[in-house]
Coordinates of C-alpha atoms in Angstrom, one line a residue:
Chain A
M1 CA 124.2 -101.9 180.0
T2 CA 125.3 -103.8 183.0
V3 CA 128.2 -101.6 184.0
T4 CA 127.4 -99.8 187.2
N5 CA 129.2 -97.2 189.2
P6 CA 129.3 -97.1 193.0
N7 CA 125.9 -95.4 193.2
G8 CA 124.4 -98.3 191.3
D9 CA 123.7 -96.1 188.3
S10 CA 123.8 -97.8 184.9
S11 CA 126.3 -96.6 182.4
A12 CA 123.5 -95.2 180.3
K13 CA 122.3 -93.1 183.2
Q14 CA 125.9 -91.9 183.9
L15 CA 126.2 -90.8 180.2
A16 CA 122.9 -88.9 180.5
M17 CA 124.0 -87.2 183.7
Q18 CA 127.4 -86.2 182.2
H19 CA 125.7 -84.4 179.4
G20 CA 123.0 -82.7 181.5
L21 CA 120.1 -84.8 180.1
V22 CA 116.9 -84.8 182.1
S23 CA 114.5 -87.6 182.8
A24 CA 111.5 -87.3 180.5
S25 CA 109.3 -89.0 183.1
K26 CA 110.5 -87.1 186.1
I27 CA 108.0 -84.7 187.6
P28 CA 109.7 -81.4 188.6
G29 CA 109.6 -80.1 192.2
L30 CA 106.5 -78.4 193.3
G31 CA 108.0 -74.9 192.9
D32 CA 109.1 -75.6 189.3
Y33 CA 105.8 -77.3 188.6
I34 CA 103.9 -74.2 189.7
K35 CA 106.3 -72.0 187.6
S36 CA 105.8 -74.0 184.5
T37 CA 102.0 -73.9 185.0
W38 CA 102.3 -70.1 185.5
R39 CA 104.2 -69.8 182.2
R40 CA 101.2 -71.3 180.5
K41 CA 98.7 -68.8 181.9
D42 CA 97.7 -67.8 178.3
F43 CA 97.1 -71.5 177.7
I44 CA 94.8 -71.6 180.7
A45 CA 92.9 -68.6 179.5
E46 CA 92.6 -70.0 176.0
L47 CA 91.3 -73.4 177.3
A48 CA 88.7 -71.6 179.5
D49 CA 87.6 -69.5 176.6
A50 CA 87.5 -72.4 174.2
R51 CA 85.3 -74.3 176.6
S52 CA 82.8 -71.4 177.1
T53 CA 82.5 -71.1 173.3
Q54 CA 82.0 -74.8 173.1
Q55 CA 79.4 -74.9 175.8
Y56 CA 77.1 -72.5 174.0
S57 CA 78.1 -73.1 170.4
D58 CA 75.0 -75.1 169.6
S59 CA 72.4 -72.9 171.3
L60 CA 70.6 -70.1 169.6
L61 CA 71.0 -67.6 172.4
G62 CA 74.7 -68.4 172.9
R63 CA 76.4 -66.8 175.8
I64 CA 73.2 -64.9 176.9
W65 CA 72.5 -68.2 178.7
Q66 CA 75.3 -67.2 181.1
L67 CA 72.8 -64.5 182.3
I68 CA 69.5 -66.4 181.9
T69 CA 70.6 -69.6 183.7
P70 CA 71.3 -68.0 187.1
L71 CA 68.1 -65.9 186.8
L72 CA 66.0 -68.9 186.1
N73 CA 67.6 -70.7 189.0
A74 CA 66.8 -67.9 191.4
A75 CA 63.2 -67.7 190.1
I76 CA 62.6 -71.4 190.7
Y77 CA 64.0 -71.3 194.2
Y78 CA 62.0 -68.2 195.0
L79 CA 58.8 -69.9 193.8
I80 CA 59.4 -73.2 195.7
F81 CA 61.0 -72.1 198.9
G82 CA 60.0 -68.5 199.2
I83 CA 56.3 -68.9 198.3
L84 CA 55.3 -72.5 198.5
L85 CA 57.4 -73.7 201.5
G86 CA 57.7 -70.4 203.2
T87 CA 61.3 -70.8 204.3
S88 CA 61.5 -67.0 204.0
K89 CA 60.1 -66.6 207.5
G90 CA 62.3 -64.5 209.7
I91 CA 64.4 -63.2 206.8
E92 CA 63.9 -59.5 206.2
N93 CA 65.1 -59.4 202.5
F94 CA 64.4 -62.9 201.3
T95 CA 64.9 -62.1 197.6
A96 CA 68.4 -60.9 198.0
F97 CA 69.1 -63.5 200.7
L98 CA 68.0 -66.3 198.3
V99 CA 69.7 -65.0 195.1
A100 CA 73.0 -64.6 197.0
G101 CA 72.7 -68.1 198.3
V102 CA 71.9 -69.6 194.9
F103 CA 74.6 -67.8 193.0
V104 CA 77.4 -68.2 195.5
F105 CA 76.7 -71.9 196.0
N106 CA 76.3 -72.6 192.3
F107 CA 79.7 -71.3 191.6
M108 CA 81.2 -73.8 194.0
Q109 CA 79.0 -76.7 192.8
V110 CA 79.5 -76.2 189.1
T111 CA 83.2 -75.6 189.4
V112 CA 84.0 -78.7 191.4
T113 CA 81.7 -80.9 189.2
A114 CA 83.3 -79.6 186.0
A115 CA 86.8 -80.0 187.5
S116 CA 86.2 -83.6 188.3
A117 CA 86.0 -84.3 184.6
S118 CA 88.8 -82.0 183.5
I119 CA 91.4 -84.7 183.0
P120 CA 89.4 -87.3 181.1
K121 CA 87.8 -84.6 179.0
N122 CA 91.2 -83.4 177.7
D123 CA 92.4 -86.8 176.8
R124 CA 93.4 -85.8 173.3
L125 CA 95.5 -82.9 174.5
I126 CA 97.2 -84.9 177.2
K127 CA 98.1 -87.7 174.7
A128 CA 99.5 -85.2 172.2
I129 CA 101.5 -82.6 174.1
H130 CA 103.5 -82.7 177.3
F131 CA 102.5 -79.9 179.7
P132 CA 101.7 -79.6 183.5
K133 CA 98.2 -81.1 183.9
L134 CA 97.4 -78.5 186.6
V135 CA 96.4 -76.2 183.7
L136 CA 93.3 -78.4 183.0
P137 CA 91.4 -78.0 186.3
L138 CA 92.7 -74.4 186.6
A139 CA 91.1 -73.7 183.2
T140 CA 87.8 -75.0 184.5
V141 CA 88.0 -72.7 187.5
V142 CA 88.8 -69.7 185.3
Q143 CA 85.9 -70.5 183.0
Q144 CA 83.6 -70.7 186.0
I145 CA 84.9 -67.5 187.5
Q146 CA 84.0 -65.7 184.2
Q147 CA 80.5 -67.1 184.6
Y148 CA 80.4 -66.1 188.3
V149 CA 81.3 -62.5 187.5
V150 CA 78.1 -62.3 185.3
S151 CA 76.1 -63.8 188.2
L152 CA 77.6 -61.4 190.7
I153 CA 76.7 -58.4 188.6
V154 CA 73.1 -59.7 188.5
L155 CA 73.2 -60.2 192.2
V156 CA 74.4 -56.7 192.9
V157 CA 71.6 -55.3 190.8
I158 CA 69.0 -57.4 192.6
V159 CA 70.4 -56.5 196.0
L160 CA 70.2 -52.8 195.2
L161 CA 66.7 -53.1 193.7
T162 CA 65.5 -54.8 196.9
G163 CA 66.4 -51.7 198.9
E164 CA 69.8 -52.6 200.4
P165 CA 72.0 -49.5 200.7
L166 CA 75.6 -49.3 199.6
T167 CA 77.7 -49.5 202.7
L168 CA 81.4 -49.7 203.6
M169 CA 80.9 -53.4 204.1
W170 CA 80.7 -53.8 200.3
L171 CA 84.5 -53.2 200.3
T172 CA 84.9 -56.6 201.9
L173 CA 83.4 -58.4 198.9
P174 CA 86.7 -58.8 197.0
L175 CA 88.2 -60.4 200.1
V176 CA 85.3 -62.8 200.5
L177 CA 85.4 -63.7 196.8
A178 CA 89.2 -64.3 196.9
M179 CA 88.8 -66.7 199.9
Q180 CA 85.9 -68.5 198.2
I181 CA 87.8 -68.9 194.9
L182 CA 90.9 -70.2 196.8
F183 CA 88.7 -72.8 198.6
T184 CA 86.9 -73.8 195.5
T185 CA 90.1 -74.2 193.5
G186 CA 91.6 -76.4 196.2
F187 CA 88.4 -78.5 196.3
A188 CA 88.4 -78.7 192.5
L189 CA 92.0 -79.9 192.4
I190 CA 91.2 -82.8 194.8
L191 CA 88.2 -83.8 192.7
A192 CA 90.1 -83.5 189.5
R193 CA 92.6 -86.1 190.7
W194 CA 89.8 -88.4 191.9
G195 CA 88.0 -87.9 188.6
A196 CA 91.1 -88.8 186.7
R197 CA 91.3 -92.2 188.4
S198 CA 87.7 -93.3 188.4
R199 CA 84.5 -92.4 186.5
D200 CA 82.4 -93.5 189.5
I201 CA 83.0 -90.1 191.0
N202 CA 80.8 -88.5 188.3
Q203 CA 77.9 -90.7 189.3
L204 CA 78.3 -89.9 193.0
L205 CA 79.1 -86.2 192.9
P206 CA 75.6 -85.0 192.2
F207 CA 74.4 -86.7 195.4
F208 CA 77.1 -85.1 197.4
T209 CA 76.6 -81.6 196.0
R210 CA 72.8 -81.8 196.5
T211 CA 73.3 -82.7 200.1
W212 CA 75.9 -80.0 200.5
R213 CA 73.4 -77.5 199.0
Y214 CA 70.7 -78.5 201.5
V215 CA 73.0 -78.1 204.5
S216 CA 74.5 -74.8 203.4
G217 CA 71.5 -72.5 204.0
V218 CA 71.1 -71.6 200.4
F219 CA 67.3 -70.9 200.8
F220 CA 66.8 -70.9 204.5
S221 CA 68.4 -69.4 207.6
I222 CA 70.5 -72.1 209.3
A223 CA 70.2 -70.2 212.6
I224 CA 66.4 -70.2 212.5
F225 CA 66.0 -73.7 211.3
T226 CA 68.3 -75.4 213.7
A227 CA 67.1 -73.3 216.7
S228 CA 65.3 -76.3 218.2
M229 CA 68.2 -78.7 217.5
P230 CA 71.3 -79.4 219.6
D231 CA 73.9 -76.5 219.3
A232 CA 76.4 -78.8 217.6
V233 CA 74.2 -79.4 214.6
G234 CA 73.7 -75.7 214.0
T235 CA 77.4 -74.9 214.5
A236 CA 78.5 -77.7 212.2
L237 CA 76.2 -76.5 209.4
L238 CA 77.2 -72.9 209.9
L239 CA 80.9 -73.7 209.7
N240 CA 80.8 -75.8 206.6
P241 CA 82.6 -74.0 203.8
G242 CA 79.4 -73.8 201.7
A243 CA 77.5 -71.9 204.4
V244 CA 80.5 -69.8 205.4
Y245 CA 81.0 -68.2 201.9
I246 CA 77.3 -67.7 201.4
D247 CA 77.1 -66.1 204.8
L248 CA 80.0 -63.8 204.1
V249 CA 78.7 -62.6 200.8
R250 CA 75.4 -61.8 202.4
D251 CA 77.2 -60.0 205.2
S252 CA 79.1 -57.9 202.6
L253 CA 76.1 -56.9 200.6
M254 CA 73.1 -56.8 203.0
V255 CA 72.6 -54.6 206.1
T256 CA 70.0 -57.1 207.2
E257 CA 72.5 -60.0 207.5
S258 CA 75.6 -60.1 209.6
S259 CA 78.3 -62.8 210.2
D260 CA 79.9 -63.8 213.4
P261 CA 83.7 -63.1 213.5
L262 CA 84.2 -66.8 213.7
I263 CA 82.7 -67.2 210.2
W264 CA 85.2 -64.7 208.9
I265 CA 88.1 -66.7 210.4
M266 CA 86.6 -70.0 209.0
G267 CA 86.5 -68.4 205.6
A268 CA 90.2 -67.8 205.7
V269 CA 91.0 -71.2 207.2
W270 CA 89.0 -73.2 204.7
A271 CA 90.6 -71.2 201.8
I272 CA 94.1 -71.7 203.0
V273 CA 93.7 -75.4 204.0
F274 CA 91.8 -76.5 200.9
F275 CA 94.0 -74.6 198.5
A276 CA 97.3 -76.0 200.0
V277 CA 96.0 -79.5 200.3
G278 CA 94.4 -79.5 196.9
L279 CA 97.5 -78.2 195.2
V280 CA 99.9 -80.7 196.7
Y281 CA 97.4 -83.6 196.3
F282 CA 96.9 -82.8 192.6
Y283 CA 100.6 -82.4 192.0
R284 CA 101.4 -85.7 193.6
G285 CA 99.1 -87.4 191.1
E286 CA 100.8 -85.9 188.1
K287 CA 102.3 -89.1 186.9
K288 CA 99.0 -90.8 186.9
Y289 CA 97.3 -88.4 184.5
V290 CA 99.2 -89.6 181.4
N291 CA 98.6 -93.3 181.2
Chain B
M1 CA 133.7 -96.5 179.1
S2 CA 136.2 -97.4 176.4
T3 CA 133.6 -98.6 173.9
N4 CA 133.8 -96.5 170.8
N5 CA 130.2 -95.5 170.7
L6 CA 130.7 -93.3 173.7
S7 CA 133.9 -91.7 172.5
T8 CA 134.9 -88.4 170.9
S9 CA 132.7 -85.4 170.2
K10 CA 129.2 -87.0 169.7
I11 CA 126.8 -85.3 172.0
P12 CA 123.9 -87.5 173.3
T13 CA 120.5 -86.0 173.1
V14 CA 118.3 -89.0 174.0
V15 CA 119.3 -91.8 176.3
V16 CA 116.9 -94.7 176.8
D17 CA 118.0 -96.8 179.8
D18 CA 116.5 -100.3 180.2
L19 CA 113.0 -99.0 179.4
N20 CA 110.0 -101.1 180.2
I21 CA 106.4 -100.1 179.4
K22 CA 103.4 -102.1 180.4
Y23 CA 99.8 -101.2 179.7
R24 CA 96.7 -102.5 181.4
V25 CA 94.1 -102.9 178.7
I26 CA 90.5 -103.5 179.8
L27 CA 89.0 -105.7 177.1
G28 CA 85.2 -105.3 177.5
A29 CA 84.6 -104.4 181.1
N30 CA 81.9 -106.3 182.8
T31 CA 79.7 -106.5 179.7
G32 CA 77.0 -108.4 181.6
S33 CA 73.8 -107.1 183.1
A34 CA 73.2 -104.8 186.0
A35 CA 72.2 -107.8 188.0
G36 CA 75.6 -109.4 187.2
A37 CA 77.3 -106.3 188.4
L38 CA 75.3 -106.3 191.6
R39 CA 76.0 -109.9 192.2
S40 CA 79.7 -109.3 191.9
L41 CA 79.3 -106.4 194.3
V42 CA 77.4 -108.5 196.9
S43 CA 79.7 -111.5 196.6
G44 CA 82.6 -109.2 197.1
K45 CA 84.4 -110.5 194.0
A46 CA 85.9 -108.2 191.6
P47 CA 83.7 -107.6 188.6
S48 CA 84.4 -110.0 185.8
Q49 CA 86.6 -107.6 183.8
V50 CA 88.9 -109.0 181.3
V51 CA 92.1 -107.1 182.0
K52 CA 95.1 -107.9 179.9
S53 CA 98.6 -106.6 180.7
V54 CA 100.5 -105.8 177.5
H55 CA 104.3 -105.6 177.9
A56 CA 104.9 -103.2 175.0
V57 CA 108.5 -102.3 175.5
K58 CA 110.9 -104.8 177.1
G59 CA 114.2 -103.5 178.4
V60 CA 115.1 -101.2 175.6
S61 CA 118.3 -99.2 175.8
L62 CA 119.7 -96.9 173.2
T63 CA 121.5 -93.6 172.8
A64 CA 120.8 -91.0 170.1
Y65 CA 123.2 -88.2 169.2
E66 CA 122.9 -84.7 167.9
G67 CA 122.3 -84.9 164.2
D68 CA 120.9 -88.4 164.2
T69 CA 117.9 -89.1 162.2
I70 CA 116.7 -92.5 163.2
G71 CA 114.1 -94.6 161.5
L72 CA 112.1 -97.1 163.6
V73 CA 110.8 -100.1 161.8
G74 CA 109.0 -103.2 162.9
R75 CA 105.6 -104.9 162.7
N76 CA 102.5 -103.3 164.2
G77 CA 102.6 -103.7 168.0
S78 CA 106.4 -104.0 168.2
G79 CA 106.6 -101.1 170.6
K80 CA 107.7 -98.3 168.3
S81 CA 104.9 -95.9 169.2
S82 CA 105.2 -96.6 172.9
L83 CA 108.9 -95.9 172.8
L84 CA 108.3 -92.6 171.1
K85 CA 105.5 -91.7 173.6
A86 CA 107.9 -92.4 176.5
V87 CA 110.6 -90.2 175.0
A88 CA 108.0 -87.4 174.7
G89 CA 107.0 -87.9 178.3
L90 CA 103.5 -88.9 177.3
L91 CA 103.7 -92.3 178.9
Q92 CA 105.1 -93.3 182.2
P93 CA 107.7 -96.1 182.1
S94 CA 107.0 -99.2 184.3
S95 CA 110.7 -99.3 184.9
G96 CA 113.8 -97.8 183.5
D97 CA 113.9 -94.3 182.2
V98 CA 114.4 -91.9 179.3
Y99 CA 116.7 -88.9 179.5
T100 CA 116.5 -86.1 177.0
A101 CA 118.4 -82.9 176.3
S102 CA 115.2 -81.0 176.0
Q103 CA 111.5 -81.6 175.8
A104 CA 110.8 -83.9 172.8
T105 CA 107.8 -83.2 170.6
L106 CA 105.7 -85.9 169.1
L107 CA 104.3 -85.3 165.7
G108 CA 101.3 -87.6 165.7
V109 CA 98.4 -88.0 163.5
S110 CA 95.7 -88.3 166.1
G111 CA 93.6 -85.6 164.6
A112 CA 92.2 -82.5 166.3
L113 CA 93.2 -81.3 169.8
N114 CA 89.7 -80.1 170.3
K115 CA 87.1 -81.1 167.7
S116 CA 84.4 -78.5 168.6
I117 CA 86.6 -75.4 168.1
S118 CA 87.9 -74.0 164.9
G119 CA 91.2 -74.9 163.3
N120 CA 92.4 -71.4 164.1
R121 CA 91.8 -71.9 167.8
N122 CA 93.4 -75.3 167.7
I123 CA 96.5 -73.6 166.4
T124 CA 96.4 -71.3 169.4
L125 CA 95.7 -74.1 171.8
G126 CA 98.4 -76.3 170.4
G127 CA 101.0 -73.5 170.3
L128 CA 100.3 -72.4 173.9
A129 CA 100.3 -76.0 175.2
M130 CA 103.8 -76.4 173.8
G131 CA 104.8 -73.4 175.8
M132 CA 104.8 -70.7 173.2
S133 CA 103.7 -67.2 174.0
R134 CA 100.7 -65.6 172.3
E135 CA 103.1 -63.5 170.2
E136 CA 104.9 -66.6 169.1
V137 CA 101.7 -68.3 168.1
E138 CA 100.6 -65.3 166.0
A139 CA 104.0 -65.2 164.3
I140 CA 103.6 -68.8 163.1
R141 CA 99.9 -68.8 162.4
Q142 CA 99.9 -68.0 158.7
Q143 CA 102.8 -70.4 158.2
V144 CA 100.9 -73.2 159.8
I145 CA 97.7 -72.5 157.8
D146 CA 99.7 -72.3 154.5
F147 CA 101.6 -75.5 155.3
A148 CA 98.5 -77.4 156.1
D149 CA 96.8 -75.9 153.1
I150 CA 93.4 -75.4 154.8
E151 CA 92.9 -71.6 154.5
E152 CA 89.3 -71.8 153.5
F153 CA 88.3 -74.1 156.4
I154 CA 90.3 -72.5 159.1
D155 CA 87.4 -70.9 161.0
M156 CA 85.2 -74.1 160.9
P157 CA 85.1 -76.5 163.9
M158 CA 87.8 -79.1 163.4
G159 CA 85.2 -81.8 163.9
T160 CA 84.0 -81.0 160.4
Y161 CA 87.4 -81.6 158.8
S162 CA 88.3 -84.8 157.0
S163 CA 90.8 -87.0 158.9
G164 CA 93.4 -86.0 156.3
M165 CA 92.9 -82.3 157.0
Q166 CA 93.0 -82.9 160.7
A167 CA 96.2 -84.8 160.4
R168 CA 97.7 -82.1 158.2
L169 CA 96.8 -79.3 160.6
R170 CA 98.2 -81.3 163.6
F171 CA 101.4 -81.9 161.8
S172 CA 101.7 -78.3 160.8
I173 CA 101.1 -77.0 164.3
A174 CA 103.8 -79.2 165.9
A175 CA 106.2 -78.7 163.1
A176 CA 106.0 -74.9 163.2
R177 CA 108.2 -74.8 166.1
Q178 CA 112.0 -75.4 166.2
H179 CA 112.6 -78.7 168.0
E180 CA 115.8 -80.1 169.2
I181 CA 114.2 -83.5 169.4
L182 CA 111.4 -84.4 167.1
L183 CA 109.5 -87.7 167.1
V184 CA 107.4 -88.4 164.0
D185 CA 104.9 -91.2 164.2
E186 CA 103.3 -92.6 161.1
T187 CA 102.6 -89.1 159.9
L188 CA 103.8 -89.8 156.4
S189 CA 101.2 -92.5 155.8
T190 CA 98.3 -90.1 156.1
G191 CA 97.2 -87.2 154.0
D192 CA 97.5 -87.1 150.2
T193 CA 100.7 -87.7 148.2
E194 CA 101.3 -84.0 147.8
F195 CA 101.2 -83.3 151.6
R196 CA 103.4 -86.4 152.2
A197 CA 106.0 -84.9 150.0
R198 CA 105.8 -81.6 151.9
S199 CA 106.0 -83.2 155.3
Q200 CA 109.0 -85.3 154.2
A201 CA 110.7 -82.1 153.1
K202 CA 109.9 -80.6 156.5
I203 CA 111.4 -83.5 158.3
R204 CA 114.5 -83.3 156.2
E205 CA 114.7 -79.6 157.0
L206 CA 114.2 -80.2 160.8
S207 CA 116.7 -83.1 160.8
G208 CA 119.2 -80.9 159.0
A209 CA 119.0 -78.3 161.8
A210 CA 121.4 -80.2 164.1
G211 CA 118.5 -81.8 166.0
T212 CA 117.7 -85.4 166.6
V213 CA 114.7 -87.0 164.8
F214 CA 113.0 -90.3 165.3
V215 CA 110.7 -91.4 162.4
V216 CA 108.2 -94.2 162.5
A217 CA 106.9 -94.8 159.0
H218 CA 105.6 -97.5 156.8
G219 CA 107.4 -96.1 153.8
H220 CA 110.9 -97.6 153.8
A221 CA 112.1 -95.5 150.8
M222 CA 111.7 -92.4 152.9
I223 CA 113.6 -93.9 155.8
R224 CA 116.4 -95.0 153.6
E225 CA 116.6 -91.5 152.2
V226 CA 116.6 -89.3 155.3
C227 CA 117.8 -91.6 158.1
N228 CA 121.4 -92.2 158.9
R229 CA 120.5 -94.9 161.4
A230 CA 117.7 -97.4 161.8
I231 CA 116.3 -99.5 164.6
W232 CA 114.4 -102.6 164.1
M233 CA 112.0 -103.4 166.9
D234 CA 110.4 -106.8 167.4
K235 CA 107.9 -107.7 170.2
G236 CA 109.2 -104.9 172.4
V237 CA 112.9 -105.5 172.0
I238 CA 115.5 -104.0 169.7
K239 CA 116.4 -106.7 167.2
M240 CA 118.9 -104.6 165.3
D241 CA 120.4 -101.1 165.5
G242 CA 122.7 -99.7 163.0
E243 CA 123.3 -98.2 159.6
T244 CA 120.0 -97.6 157.8
N245 CA 120.4 -99.8 154.7
A246 CA 121.9 -102.7 156.6
V247 CA 119.0 -102.7 159.2
L248 CA 116.3 -102.3 156.5
D249 CA 117.7 -105.0 154.3
A250 CA 117.7 -107.4 157.2
Y251 CA 114.2 -106.4 158.3
E252 CA 112.8 -106.7 154.8
A253 CA 114.5 -110.1 154.3
D254 CA 112.9 -111.3 157.5
V255 CA 109.5 -110.0 156.5
A256 CA 109.9 -111.8 153.1
E257 CA 111.0 -115.0 154.7
K258 CA 108.1 -115.0 157.2
K259 CA 105.7 -114.3 154.4
A260 CA 107.1 -117.1 152.3
A261 CA 107.0 -119.5 155.3
K262 CA 103.4 -118.6 155.9
E263 CA 102.4 -119.1 152.3
A264 CA 104.1 -122.5 152.3
K265 CA 102.2 -123.4 155.4
D266 CA 98.9 -122.2 153.9
K267 CA 99.7 -124.3 150.8
D268 CA 100.1 -127.4 152.9
K269 CA 96.6 -127.1 154.2

């Protein structure tokens, strides 16, 4: 195969091109990549569902845990922060404030953590069948959204039980959730690529997410706690995506909380930037997921 | 371009162009203690991993045509499986490339796609992963179950299956679809005799349907029967490529010769 044409192509390649053959190792353009992922939306749904089934298959209560886990979480935080440490000072409706913080943050934390393992976990599938690997982290996101919906229903019930009225602001909730899901998906895609390359990420991630949780105002008011600190500290904490989406959900559902317009803008900015960067970054790693 | 293998009406479906595949295999990473790992961290030296680079496929070129059923033979580790994986797009070449007329499907025997879900859901998962729609999956479901002959176990987690059952189901899922290019890897050596006969019949049927089939199998009788062409691979290179019986005769003669030489050597000791 030493015969070459002026382009330097081997005769084998010329033959392949003449007959419209396509390189088996070539990654399609981003547009086609997204299209071929979209064509597998049923596959994404099935993977998500299979994983949920798997997760609860050994437990007696099964999927009821989807409801119990967030409630237990909220109860523990209420006990420690609301009662023992008294971070509830200055917050009118601390129960709703806390439950919103815990549920909204947990969705982001659990999703990015699970996504970081989505490539190595599906090793068997990757080795057996050729498909765009984007479906794997997306299936993780879809699975966590299903869980999040359950949490949100619980949240709405608690918010109403604690005396918050239904207002027009509730109509902004779908927009807030859409922005949060876009952001989380983008972040999940970045971590999915890192997690495919090195297992060390799984060791480090818990420390990162714990820190992120503590700086995002899950169980305290950032404005109140940073009042005595330099402005920059408070602003930095308030503008971090974790705090932004928690804040916006509280703004939507609670009359006692309201967000600065800047927070709304940041919600949109984080969503667009992370989603775009995450998508392109994951796509560029596609070749690395197979070997 | 005047060579006769490129002439006339034969339509190429798989073109392998100077393909090289190298693996990095980590043989026992840093098996020492935590203290050892820390020492290597502090000293700035890379941890004492034993990394071996395996050059599995070395500059292989070949063209397969519509209607070809090609048997791949060679010793273990000669690069047959790596070659098939590259054709299926499941391995990235280190250099060179593989061109195919359509997505090739690898019929492997690596067991369940997901051990903790039922056989039934594995059928769904496998079908959807291959790009089928839900309707298409439903249309083939019964056929897959019948072919794999696991009706009574179909709702049990695949982890509870015997390896033979897992292999049967995997083969059946992949074979249920019409493939233009089908790659069969060692499938025939697993499962019971009865299933082997059925899977061979399936391969014959698929190869008859104007597609291109590559078969890696230990059983030479089957290769002689279904393949019109055979490729003998040795240490990552193609040693011989041609008419099935000629290639297999040469390969078997070589195996017998090496065996005789080894026995003679053992005797000397």
